[in-house]
Structure formats: structure tokens, C-alpha cells
Amino acid sequence: MKSGPVNPAVEANFDGLVGPTHNYAGLALGNVASAKHAEQPSNPRSAVLQGLAKMKALADLGMAQAVLPPQERPHIPSLKRLGFSGKDAAVLRKAYSEAPALLAAMASASSMWTANAATVSPSADCADGRVHFTPANLATHLHRAIEPETTARALHAIFPDPQCFMHHQPLPATPQLGDEGAANHTRLCTSYGAPGLELFVYGAAGEDLPHPSRYPARQTLAASEAVARLHGLDAARCHYAQQRPEVIDQGVFHNDVIAVGNREVLLYHEQAFEDPAALRDWVRRALAAAPEPAREPVFVEVAAAEVTVEDAVHSYLFNSQLICPPDGSMWLVAAQECAEHPRVWSALERMVADTANPIAGVKLFDLRESMRNGGGPACLRLRVVLNEAERAAVNPKVWLNGELHGQLSAWAARHYRDRLVLADLADPALLDESRGALDELTQILGLGSLYDFQR
Ligand code: SUG
């Protein structure tokens, strides 16, 4: 079996818990799965249990695994801000009859995809030696642009100690500063606790550079540069790479739909970047200059002749997680759809057999409810590298172990519906059920009064 050394700092995964209003409203422009499943019935209970099963499996492998809470939806304060007045039931009724698209936007469970919650830099990379968080402004889509305020509150509640953790405000929500968080940010390193390379991938940088013509480029260069400045990153260890506009137009709305990095490994599709050779050169040079014992970077490039961009978008091969359990081995955590796609599956078999990379095997998960909205394994998690002291400073109740998994599974079974269609979003009973569920959740996770309805 392929293996590597044991790491003192860990990379923890903070997975988003799917909220009680998980539904298919076709809200995400340029996200092929979201458009394809628009208006189909969803199953929120299965969705949350599928996510919890992945979390439990990773925790059982010895990974540091935690939970991020869902947001309050439908979000009545946002609907009121748009002029729908009266009691909650009246607000829902009016929004549904006058502007159903606005109601759908304010009822999305999109906060489950926590790879878009924030960009996080480990303390080893930051000038002040703290872990830095910048919540993403998610400026390109209305249903996501309402997330950052509550995301910031949740991050404060989970990472409270100012000696270890530094929280920035989201960037101003303008198209010039569109920021979608960690989905366009990869860290490469020789070991998690050592200073690493921070790789930012952007889709837009003004009109002068090539840009997509069909779909929006969600991540801007200006936002990534601002995040790097805020986090106090060493400029020599940051790199900004442009996504190929053509792949954005084929449904690669975030870089994590076409590339994933972990430790010294970068797995990516041949057509992911405008200039992959320049990127590889930079990584080689920057990693060689690392203060830690050298580890050569490993580039696992998948050729378009083997897996097309369309195959990648449909299977979410690159939206896999690359993880290292405590024994230092490396595994790919992939969506079941990868095994159902013959070209993708043979590419994975080849990759695992190839001794030039450390990937020891593939672990498959059924995440169909999230996948139908364009969210694979990697979308569902926010990675946070933590040393021992930082790990001890995290709100202890969010760590997922067997007990919390059991508690949350029972909680979901009690509160979540097993079928939801768009008309249900106007049902005042759904709002009450969701609030009841979230109220109990804040107690289970020790989060205090996180939600507007609790304040
Ligand atoms: O922003 N889907 C999300 C999926 C996010 C996936 N995240 C990463 N790739 N990191 C999005 O496109 C669909 C909601 C709907 O259509 O109802 C949605 O928002």
C-alpha cells in the first residue's frame, strides 16, 4: 500500500449540514446539475443523512471531522427587505404569488456547500501566526449572497479564540470582487503544519483577459488578491492562476469542479487552467524553496482524451476530496457517479495503480441529493488546517464522533421532510419546522443564538 509520514497538524473537514428546505429550484446559472434538476422533488431527509454518512466515514478513518450548521430558510428578514410585509405566513404567501423566484432564492439550502463558505489560511501561512477566515461574499447569485452574514456568525461561534483565530469581514459584494471562497483556493505543502503554497484560481480579471461568454465567472482575481493581503500571506508563496474560460462555459463554475489539491498532490484536468505549465513551474520552484524537508510536487493531470470536461462535470471526478488519514496515506473520496461512468472509472483505476502518485484508493459515497444541485464531496466541506492548540480551541461540540452522528441522524429523522417541491416553500408549517429543527441544533452544537429568529 502507498503511504506517507504522520503529520503533527491536521487538516480538519468542516462539512455543511444540509438544511430542512433542501430543494431543486434551478437557481445556479452555469451549474449544469442545478439547471437539469430544476423543479424536481427533493428529499431533504435523505440529503442530510447522506452528508452525515460521509462525515461519519471520514471520522471513522481517523480524520478530524466537524459540522457547520445550515442557515435559516426561508429567510423572512430578506423577504421583508424586499417589501413583503406582514406576519410570516403573509410574507410567504405574498412572495410565492407575486415573485416565486425570490421566494425560492430566499429558501435555498445552499449554505450546505461549505467549500463556498469562506477562504481559510492556516496559521503556518499567515504573518501573525493565526488561522485566518474570510467569509465569501457569493456576490454572483442572490440565493447565495444572503449567506455571508450568518456564515460569519457561525465561524465566530465555532472558532471563538482571538489568540488563535482571525475573522475578516466578507469583501464588498460587487461583481468586481466576486468571491466564492475555498472552492477556488488550494493549498499545497510538504506537511500540513509547515508553511504551504496558496494557489488561488480565478475566472475573471477585467475585460482585457479572456473571459467566459455563456456563464458568469464567479471568482475574481481582485477578490483573491484581497484575501491574500488580509490573511497576511507571503507573496512569494501565493500564485494566481486563471481558469480556462471555455471550461466555465461548459459548466465548471468553480475550480473545484475540475481540480483538487492536497499536501504535495495536484489532481487536475488538462483543460482546467489557461497556463498549466506556468503553474507547474511555479509550484516546483516554490515548493523547493520550502523551509521543510523537501517533498517533490506530484502533478496528476487527466487528459481530455481520457476524460472530457463534460465527463468531469457529470461525474464530479475532480470534486472529490483528497484526504490523508493519520497514517499519512492518501485517498480519494468520490461521488458514486464516478463509478457509474466507465471512462471516469477507468481513469481512477489507472490513477490508483500508478505508483508515481500517492493516491492509494477511492472511497465512494452516495451524495445524490446534493449532486443533483451541483454539489459533490468537496463542495460539502471547508478545510481548516489546525495545530494541536488550535484544535483544542475549536468549539468542542461540533466535532463529529459516533455519538454526535447518532444524535444528528435522530434529529434529522424527527424534523426533516422526505419530499419537497417548490410550492412547499410557501408553507408556513415548513418555516416552523425548520426553525424548530435549527433551534434544537444550536443547543446540540452549542452555538448560542445564531439565527435571526432566535435574536
Ligand atoms: O453555488 N448550487 C451550488 C453548488 C455549489 C457547489 N460548490 C462548489 N463547487 N464548491 C452553486 O451553484 C443550486 C441551488 C438550486 O438550484 O436550487 C446551487 O446553488
PDB file of N, CA and C in Angstrom, residues 145 182 233 236 281 346:
ATOM      1  N   ALA A 145     -25.829  35.120  -2.030  1.00  0.00           N
ATOM      2  CA  ALA A 145     -25.332  36.391  -1.486  1.00  0.00           C
ATOM      3  C   ALA A 145     -25.929  36.697  -0.113  1.00  0.00           C
ATOM      4  N   ALA A 182     -13.278  28.941  -0.637  1.00  0.00           N
ATOM      5  CA  ALA A 182     -12.261  27.899  -0.776  1.00  0.00           C
ATOM      6  C   ALA A 182     -12.427  27.033  -2.022  1.00  0.00           C
ATOM      7  N   LEU A 233      -0.503  36.729   3.888  1.00  0.00           N
ATOM      8  CA  LEU A 233       0.254  35.642   3.262  1.00  0.00           C
ATOM      9  C   LEU A 233       1.534  36.184   2.644  1.00  0.00           C
ATOM     10  N   ALA A 236       5.511  35.540  -1.947  1.00  0.00           N
ATOM     11  CA  ALA A 236       6.335  34.571  -2.679  1.00  0.00           C
ATOM     12  C   ALA A 236       5.712  33.172  -2.648  1.00  0.00           C
ATOM     13  N   ASP A 281       5.499  24.969 -13.070  1.00  0.00           N
ATOM     14  CA  ASP A 281       6.842  25.531 -12.846  1.00  0.00           C
ATOM     15  C   ASP A 281       6.882  26.292 -11.531  1.00  0.00           C
ATOM     16  N   SER A 346     -12.339   4.146 -15.323  1.00  0.00           N
ATOM     17  CA  SER A 346     -11.037   3.589 -15.720  1.00  0.00           C
ATOM     18  C   SER A 346      -9.910   4.588 -15.474  1.00  0.00           C
TER      19      SER A 346
END
